[in-house]
Amino acid sequence: MTTPEQSPEQYSEDLYPADDTLTRVKESIAAAGIRDVSIAPGYGRLLTMLVQMSGASRVLEIGALGGYSGICLARGLTQNGEIVSLELKQENADLAGRNMSEAGYGGQVRYMVGPALDSLEALHAEGEKFDFFFIDADKENYPNYLEYAIRLARPGAVIAGDNTLLRGRTLDSDKNGPSVQAMRKFNETIAQDERLISTFIPAYDGLALALVK
């Protein structure tokens, strides 16, 4: 039973021992003066499980930040699996790369730096295909990222999108900024697009999951 001061999310986190590797990643993000918007620990563990359960060998990550989600994804990869990580800023990609290497996954990740839509178009033009997608970048482009993920997906690929609640703004009818409208469109597409089988998890800051038919 939770206490009035304890959220369900905090209760669940308290069940698990500290993850020293991921703690160091968060410390490195803070030391670099970067705003830490890494995925919630519970969703990080879920990413590891989903990648492993799906048998994914090629993962596309949109938004590297400091490598927290990259490590979670890599932990579930097949032995010869690869992550292609798209990151707007070179300093973030450098930090993520260092953290991935220190965690033992440096040889399994390749970074593409610059606007993600440009990188996605290049991957599409090259005929690249992936088994798993994790979207955690600028919110206004979430609908575009979803469409590219579907195009780049092998049949049965998994798509995960973080921050789908936008700290409650998605639910607030008085909030109608570009990011909120884009996230609502993303969530509605995930739920209704006939190319997908999906669900929506309303814990932490929200996570959408879809399977490409």
PDB file of C-alpha atoms in Angstrom:
ATOM      1  CA  MET A   1       0.000   0.000   0.000  1.00  0.00           C
ATOM      2  CA  THR A   2       1.285   3.462  -0.859  1.00  0.00           C
ATOM      3  CA  THR A   3       1.309   6.285   1.664  1.00  0.00           C
ATOM      4  CA  PRO A   4      -0.402   9.601   0.847  1.00  0.00           C
ATOM      5  CA  GLU A   5       3.044  11.078   0.145  1.00  0.00           C
ATOM      6  CA  GLN A   6       4.137   8.268  -2.173  1.00  0.00           C
ATOM      7  CA  SER A   7       3.060   7.991  -5.813  1.00  0.00           C
ATOM      8  CA  PRO A   8       2.606   4.630  -7.532  1.00  0.00           C
ATOM      9  CA  GLU A   9       5.625   5.461  -9.685  1.00  0.00           C
ATOM     10  CA  GLN A  10       7.797   6.149  -6.634  1.00  0.00           C
ATOM     11  CA  TYR A  11       6.591   2.952  -4.974  1.00  0.00           C
ATOM     12  CA  SER A  12       7.612   0.970  -8.042  1.00  0.00           C
ATOM     13  CA  GLU A  13      11.013   2.638  -8.228  1.00  0.00           C
ATOM     14  CA  ASP A  14      11.694   1.890  -4.559  1.00  0.00           C
ATOM     15  CA  LEU A  15      11.409  -1.830  -5.336  1.00  0.00           C
ATOM     16  CA  TYR A  16      14.582  -1.729  -7.428  1.00  0.00           C
ATOM     17  CA  PRO A  17      18.189  -1.178  -6.324  1.00  0.00           C
ATOM     18  CA  ALA A  18      20.037   1.818  -7.682  1.00  0.00           C
ATOM     19  CA  ASP A  19      21.471   1.336 -11.155  1.00  0.00           C
ATOM     20  CA  ASP A  20      25.020   2.645 -10.841  1.00  0.00           C
ATOM     21  CA  THR A  21      25.586   2.888 -14.587  1.00  0.00           C
ATOM     22  CA  LEU A  22      22.482   4.974 -15.184  1.00  0.00           C
ATOM     23  CA  THR A  23      23.164   7.065 -12.086  1.00  0.00           C
ATOM     24  CA  ARG A  24      26.541   8.001 -13.567  1.00  0.00           C
ATOM     25  CA  VAL A  25      24.837   8.936 -16.834  1.00  0.00           C
ATOM     26  CA  LYS A  26      22.497  11.318 -15.022  1.00  0.00           C
ATOM     27  CA  GLU A  27      25.431  12.798 -13.103  1.00  0.00           C
ATOM     28  CA  SER A  28      27.290  13.384 -16.373  1.00  0.00           C
ATOM     29  CA  ILE A  29      24.269  15.143 -17.862  1.00  0.00           C
ATOM     30  CA  ALA A  30      24.065  17.446 -14.848  1.00  0.00           C
ATOM     31  CA  ALA A  31      27.820  18.100 -14.950  1.00  0.00           C
ATOM     32  CA  ALA A  32      27.547  19.102 -18.610  1.00  0.00           C
ATOM     33  CA  GLY A  33      24.866  21.650 -17.752  1.00  0.00           C
ATOM     34  CA  ILE A  34      22.283  19.872 -19.898  1.00  0.00           C
ATOM     35  CA  ARG A  35      18.650  19.750 -18.816  1.00  0.00           C
ATOM     36  CA  ASP A  36      18.012  16.132 -17.876  1.00  0.00           C
ATOM     37  CA  VAL A  37      14.918  14.898 -19.669  1.00  0.00           C
ATOM     38  CA  SER A  38      15.981  11.258 -19.769  1.00  0.00           C
ATOM     39  CA  ILE A  39      13.295   8.589 -19.836  1.00  0.00           C
ATOM     40  CA  ALA A  40      11.880   7.539 -16.445  1.00  0.00           C
ATOM     41  CA  PRO A  41      13.714   4.567 -14.885  1.00  0.00           C
ATOM     42  CA  GLY A  42      10.633   2.344 -15.059  1.00  0.00           C
ATOM     43  CA  TYR A  43      10.232   3.020 -18.756  1.00  0.00           C
ATOM     44  CA  GLY A  44      13.962   2.457 -19.256  1.00  0.00           C
ATOM     45  CA  ARG A  45      13.562  -1.029 -17.856  1.00  0.00           C
ATOM     46  CA  LEU A  46      10.550  -1.522 -20.093  1.00  0.00           C
ATOM     47  CA  LEU A  47      12.580  -0.541 -23.168  1.00  0.00           C
ATOM     48  CA  THR A  48      15.203  -3.154 -22.295  1.00  0.00           C
ATOM     49  CA  MET A  49      12.495  -5.806 -21.942  1.00  0.00           C
ATOM     50  CA  LEU A  50      10.714  -4.861 -25.160  1.00  0.00           C
ATOM     51  CA  VAL A  51      13.898  -4.818 -27.233  1.00  0.00           C
ATOM     52  CA  GLN A  52      14.906  -8.224 -25.883  1.00  0.00           C
ATOM     53  CA  MET A  53      11.426  -9.729 -26.197  1.00  0.00           C
ATOM     54  CA  SER A  54      11.105  -8.538 -29.784  1.00  0.00           C
ATOM     55  CA  GLY A  55      14.515  -9.944 -30.729  1.00  0.00           C
ATOM     56  CA  ALA A  56      15.429  -6.599 -32.286  1.00  0.00           C
ATOM     57  CA  SER A  57      18.780  -6.390 -34.032  1.00  0.00           C
ATOM     58  CA  ARG A  58      18.418  -2.861 -35.436  1.00  0.00           C
ATOM     59  CA  VAL A  59      17.132  -0.013 -33.271  1.00  0.00           C
ATOM     60  CA  LEU A  60      16.511   3.595 -34.276  1.00  0.00           C
ATOM     61  CA  GLU A  61      16.617   6.124 -31.461  1.00  0.00           C
ATOM     62  CA  ILE A  62      15.376   9.665 -32.115  1.00  0.00           C
ATOM     63  CA  GLY A  63      16.936  11.833 -29.409  1.00  0.00           C
ATOM     64  CA  ALA A  64      20.145  10.681 -27.704  1.00  0.00           C
ATOM     65  CA  LEU A  65      20.569  13.319 -24.953  1.00  0.00           C
ATOM     66  CA  GLY A  66      23.205  11.782 -22.632  1.00  0.00           C
ATOM     67  CA  GLY A  67      22.849   8.108 -23.525  1.00  0.00           C
ATOM     68  CA  TYR A  68      20.446   7.005 -20.769  1.00  0.00           C
ATOM     69  CA  SER A  69      17.840   5.558 -23.121  1.00  0.00           C
ATOM     70  CA  GLY A  70      20.570   4.305 -25.448  1.00  0.00           C
ATOM     71  CA  ILE A  71      21.990   2.130 -22.678  1.00  0.00           C
ATOM     72  CA  CYS A  72      18.536   0.816 -21.831  1.00  0.00           C
ATOM     73  CA  LEU A  73      17.946  -0.066 -25.477  1.00  0.00           C
ATOM     74  CA  ALA A  74      21.393  -1.638 -25.872  1.00  0.00           C
ATOM     75  CA  ARG A  75      20.871  -3.869 -22.852  1.00  0.00           C
ATOM     76  CA  GLY A  76      18.117  -5.670 -24.742  1.00  0.00           C
ATOM     77  CA  LEU A  77      19.860  -5.943 -28.113  1.00  0.00           C
ATOM     78  CA  THR A  78      20.958  -9.147 -29.754  1.00  0.00           C
ATOM     79  CA  GLN A  79      24.724  -9.760 -29.550  1.00  0.00           C
ATOM     80  CA  ASN A  80      25.434  -8.233 -32.952  1.00  0.00           C
ATOM     81  CA  GLY A  81      22.670  -5.643 -32.763  1.00  0.00           C
ATOM     82  CA  GLU A  82      23.059  -1.985 -33.687  1.00  0.00           C
ATOM     83  CA  ILE A  83      21.519   1.295 -32.577  1.00  0.00           C
ATOM     84  CA  VAL A  84      21.352   4.242 -34.955  1.00  0.00           C
ATOM     85  CA  SER A  85      20.853   7.316 -32.779  1.00  0.00           C
ATOM     86  CA  LEU A  86      19.711  10.663 -34.159  1.00  0.00           C
ATOM     87  CA  GLU A  87      20.744  13.736 -32.177  1.00  0.00           C
ATOM     88  CA  LEU A  88      20.465  17.409 -33.056  1.00  0.00           C
ATOM     89  CA  LYS A  89      23.439  18.635 -31.024  1.00  0.00           C
ATOM     90  CA  GLN A  90      27.006  17.405 -31.400  1.00  0.00           C
ATOM     91  CA  GLU A  91      27.777  17.936 -27.704  1.00  0.00           C
ATOM     92  CA  ASN A  92      24.896  15.688 -26.715  1.00  0.00           C
ATOM     93  CA  ALA A  93      25.968  12.985 -29.168  1.00  0.00           C
ATOM     94  CA  ASP A  94      29.535  13.188 -27.823  1.00  0.00           C
ATOM     95  CA  LEU A  95      28.326  12.835 -24.230  1.00  0.00           C
ATOM     96  CA  ALA A  96      25.996   9.974 -25.125  1.00  0.00           C
ATOM     97  CA  GLY A  97      28.801   8.242 -27.005  1.00  0.00           C
ATOM     98  CA  ARG A  98      31.132   8.455 -24.033  1.00  0.00           C
ATOM     99  CA  ASN A  99      28.484   7.092 -21.687  1.00  0.00           C
ATOM    100  CA  MET A 100      27.595   4.290 -24.066  1.00  0.00           C
ATOM    101  CA  SER A 101      31.274   3.342 -24.360  1.00  0.00           C
ATOM    102  CA  GLU A 102      31.771   3.365 -20.588  1.00  0.00           C
ATOM    103  CA  ALA A 103      28.738   1.084 -20.276  1.00  0.00           C
ATOM    104  CA  GLY A 104      30.271  -1.332 -22.786  1.00  0.00           C
ATOM    105  CA  TYR A 105      28.051  -0.550 -25.787  1.00  0.00           C
ATOM    106  CA  GLY A 106      30.198   1.910 -27.732  1.00  0.00           C
ATOM    107  CA  GLY A 107      30.669  -0.523 -30.593  1.00  0.00           C
ATOM    108  CA  GLN A 108      26.938  -0.979 -31.056  1.00  0.00           C
ATOM    109  CA  VAL A 109      25.839   2.621 -31.611  1.00  0.00           C
ATOM    110  CA  ARG A 110      26.198   5.009 -34.553  1.00  0.00           C
ATOM    111  CA  TYR A 111      25.250   8.667 -34.220  1.00  0.00           C
ATOM    112  CA  MET A 112      23.785  10.873 -36.930  1.00  0.00           C
ATOM    113  CA  VAL A 113      24.005  14.526 -35.896  1.00  0.00           C
ATOM    114  CA  GLY A 114      21.691  17.232 -37.228  1.00  0.00           C
ATOM    115  CA  PRO A 115      17.952  17.738 -37.695  1.00  0.00           C
ATOM    116  CA  ALA A 116      16.304  14.352 -37.243  1.00  0.00           C
ATOM    117  CA  LEU A 117      13.998  14.776 -40.232  1.00  0.00           C
ATOM    118  CA  ASP A 118      17.026  15.150 -42.500  1.00  0.00           C
ATOM    119  CA  SER A 119      18.602  12.005 -41.049  1.00  0.00           C
ATOM    120  CA  LEU A 120      15.326  10.104 -41.355  1.00  0.00           C
ATOM    121  CA  GLU A 121      14.966  11.097 -44.993  1.00  0.00           C
ATOM    122  CA  ALA A 122      18.532   9.936 -45.651  1.00  0.00           C
ATOM    123  CA  LEU A 123      17.851   6.587 -43.970  1.00  0.00           C
ATOM    124  CA  HIS A 124      14.681   6.195 -46.012  1.00  0.00           C
ATOM    125  CA  ALA A 125      16.494   7.019 -49.248  1.00  0.00           C
ATOM    126  CA  GLU A 126      19.117   4.392 -48.387  1.00  0.00           C
ATOM    127  CA  GLY A 127      16.430   1.752 -47.852  1.00  0.00           C
ATOM    128  CA  GLU A 128      17.300   1.223 -44.181  1.00  0.00           C
ATOM    129  CA  LYS A 129      14.946  -0.898 -42.070  1.00  0.00           C
ATOM    130  CA  PHE A 130      14.632  -1.271 -38.292  1.00  0.00           C
ATOM    131  CA  ASP A 131      13.022  -3.570 -35.735  1.00  0.00           C
ATOM    132  CA  PHE A 132      12.536  -1.059 -32.903  1.00  0.00           C
ATOM    133  CA  PHE A 133      12.050   2.698 -32.641  1.00  0.00           C
ATOM    134  CA  PHE A 134      12.290   4.974 -29.632  1.00  0.00           C
ATOM    135  CA  ILE A 135      11.065   8.554 -30.054  1.00  0.00           C
ATOM    136  CA  ASP A 136      12.117  11.084 -27.423  1.00  0.00           C
ATOM    137  CA  ALA A 137      12.988  14.359 -29.127  1.00  0.00           C
ATOM    138  CA  ASP A 138      11.332  17.684 -30.054  1.00  0.00           C
ATOM    139  CA  LYS A 139       7.619  17.246 -29.557  1.00  0.00           C
ATOM    140  CA  GLU A 140       6.389  19.303 -32.501  1.00  0.00           C
ATOM    141  CA  ASN A 141       7.760  16.704 -34.917  1.00  0.00           C
ATOM    142  CA  TYR A 142       6.367  13.612 -33.176  1.00  0.00           C
ATOM    143  CA  PRO A 143       3.733  13.021 -35.889  1.00  0.00           C
ATOM    144  CA  ASN A 144       6.451  13.254 -38.564  1.00  0.00           C
ATOM    145  CA  TYR A 145       8.737  10.934 -36.618  1.00  0.00           C
ATOM    146  CA  LEU A 146       5.925   8.415 -36.310  1.00  0.00           C
ATOM    147  CA  GLU A 147       5.284   8.438 -40.040  1.00  0.00           C
ATOM    148  CA  TYR A 148       8.960   7.885 -40.785  1.00  0.00           C
ATOM    149  CA  ALA A 149       9.108   5.078 -38.233  1.00  0.00           C
ATOM    150  CA  ILE A 150       6.278   3.290 -40.000  1.00  0.00           C
ATOM    151  CA  ARG A 151       8.042   3.724 -43.358  1.00  0.00           C
ATOM    152  CA  LEU A 152      11.347   2.440 -41.970  1.00  0.00           C
ATOM    153  CA  ALA A 153       9.819  -0.451 -40.042  1.00  0.00           C
ATOM    154  CA  ARG A 154      10.140  -4.112 -40.742  1.00  0.00           C
ATOM    155  CA  PRO A 155       6.828  -5.960 -40.240  1.00  0.00           C
ATOM    156  CA  GLY A 156       6.312  -6.497 -36.518  1.00  0.00           C
ATOM    157  CA  ALA A 157       8.581  -3.623 -35.497  1.00  0.00           C
ATOM    158  CA  VAL A 158       7.879  -1.873 -32.191  1.00  0.00           C
ATOM    159  CA  ILE A 159       7.519   1.900 -31.844  1.00  0.00           C
ATOM    160  CA  ALA A 160       7.756   3.611 -28.431  1.00  0.00           C
ATOM    161  CA  GLY A 161       7.135   7.319 -27.870  1.00  0.00           C
ATOM    162  CA  ASP A 162       7.916   9.043 -24.563  1.00  0.00           C
ATOM    163  CA  ASN A 163       6.406  12.127 -22.852  1.00  0.00           C
ATOM    164  CA  THR A 164       2.981  11.667 -24.395  1.00  0.00           C
ATOM    165  CA  LEU A 165       1.292  13.480 -21.503  1.00  0.00           C
ATOM    166  CA  LEU A 166       3.614  16.512 -21.594  1.00  0.00           C
ATOM    167  CA  ARG A 167       3.355  16.928 -17.807  1.00  0.00           C
ATOM    168  CA  GLY A 168      -0.404  17.066 -18.054  1.00  0.00           C
ATOM    169  CA  ARG A 169      -0.615  19.643 -20.849  1.00  0.00           C
ATOM    170  CA  THR A 170      -1.935  17.053 -23.315  1.00  0.00           C
ATOM    171  CA  LEU A 171      -4.992  16.627 -21.072  1.00  0.00           C
ATOM    172  CA  ASP A 172      -5.585  20.340 -20.487  1.00  0.00           C
ATOM    173  CA  SER A 173      -8.048  21.803 -22.992  1.00  0.00           C
ATOM    174  CA  ASP A 174      -6.720  25.274 -22.203  1.00  0.00           C
ATOM    175  CA  LYS A 175      -3.275  24.289 -23.498  1.00  0.00           C
ATOM    176  CA  ASN A 176      -3.068  24.408 -27.282  1.00  0.00           C
ATOM    177  CA  GLY A 177       0.503  25.290 -28.180  1.00  0.00           C
ATOM    178  CA  PRO A 178       2.287  23.661 -31.126  1.00  0.00           C
ATOM    179  CA  SER A 179       3.877  20.910 -29.025  1.00  0.00           C
ATOM    180  CA  VAL A 180       0.578  20.049 -27.343  1.00  0.00           C
ATOM    181  CA  GLN A 181      -1.306  19.906 -30.621  1.00  0.00           C
ATOM    182  CA  ALA A 182       1.408  17.780 -32.204  1.00  0.00           C
ATOM    183  CA  MET A 183       1.405  15.362 -29.270  1.00  0.00           C
ATOM    184  CA  ARG A 184      -2.371  15.016 -29.379  1.00  0.00           C
ATOM    185  CA  LYS A 185      -2.125  14.213 -33.097  1.00  0.00           C
ATOM    186  CA  PHE A 186       0.644  11.684 -32.389  1.00  0.00           C
ATOM    187  CA  ASN A 187      -1.389   9.998 -29.653  1.00  0.00           C
ATOM    188  CA  GLU A 188      -4.519   9.872 -31.798  1.00  0.00           C
ATOM    189  CA  THR A 189      -2.584   8.409 -34.722  1.00  0.00           C
ATOM    190  CA  ILE A 190      -0.972   5.774 -32.514  1.00  0.00           C
ATOM    191  CA  ALA A 191      -4.432   4.796 -31.274  1.00  0.00           C
ATOM    192  CA  GLN A 192      -6.326   4.868 -34.571  1.00  0.00           C
ATOM    193  CA  ASP A 193      -3.955   4.199 -37.482  1.00  0.00           C
ATOM    194  CA  GLU A 194      -4.889   0.908 -39.136  1.00  0.00           C
ATOM    195  CA  ARG A 195      -1.230   0.123 -39.794  1.00  0.00           C
ATOM    196  CA  LEU A 196      -0.599  -0.227 -36.060  1.00  0.00           C
ATOM    197  CA  ILE A 197      -1.583  -2.287 -33.019  1.00  0.00           C
ATOM    198  CA  SER A 198      -1.053  -0.106 -29.991  1.00  0.00           C
ATOM    199  CA  THR A 199      -1.575   0.844 -26.381  1.00  0.00           C
ATOM    200  CA  PHE A 200      -1.043   3.921 -24.210  1.00  0.00           C
ATOM    201  CA  ILE A 201       0.526   3.776 -20.758  1.00  0.00           C
ATOM    202  CA  PRO A 202      -0.497   6.798 -18.619  1.00  0.00           C
ATOM    203  CA  ALA A 203       2.180   6.452 -15.912  1.00  0.00           C
ATOM    204  CA  TYR A 204       5.167   8.774 -15.365  1.00  0.00           C
ATOM    205  CA  ASP A 205       4.851  11.255 -18.272  1.00  0.00           C
ATOM    206  CA  GLY A 206       3.102   8.831 -20.605  1.00  0.00           C
ATOM    207  CA  LEU A 207       4.401   6.249 -23.058  1.00  0.00           C
ATOM    208  CA  ALA A 208       2.785   5.152 -26.319  1.00  0.00           C
ATOM    209  CA  LEU A 209       3.597   1.712 -27.706  1.00  0.00           C
ATOM    210  CA  ALA A 210       2.753   0.384 -31.152  1.00  0.00           C
ATOM    211  CA  LEU A 211       3.403  -2.712 -33.229  1.00  0.00           C
ATOM    212  CA  VAL A 212       3.664  -2.242 -36.990  1.00  0.00           C
ATOM    213  CA  LYS A 213       1.466  -4.762 -38.787  1.00  0.00           C
TER     214      LYS A 213
END
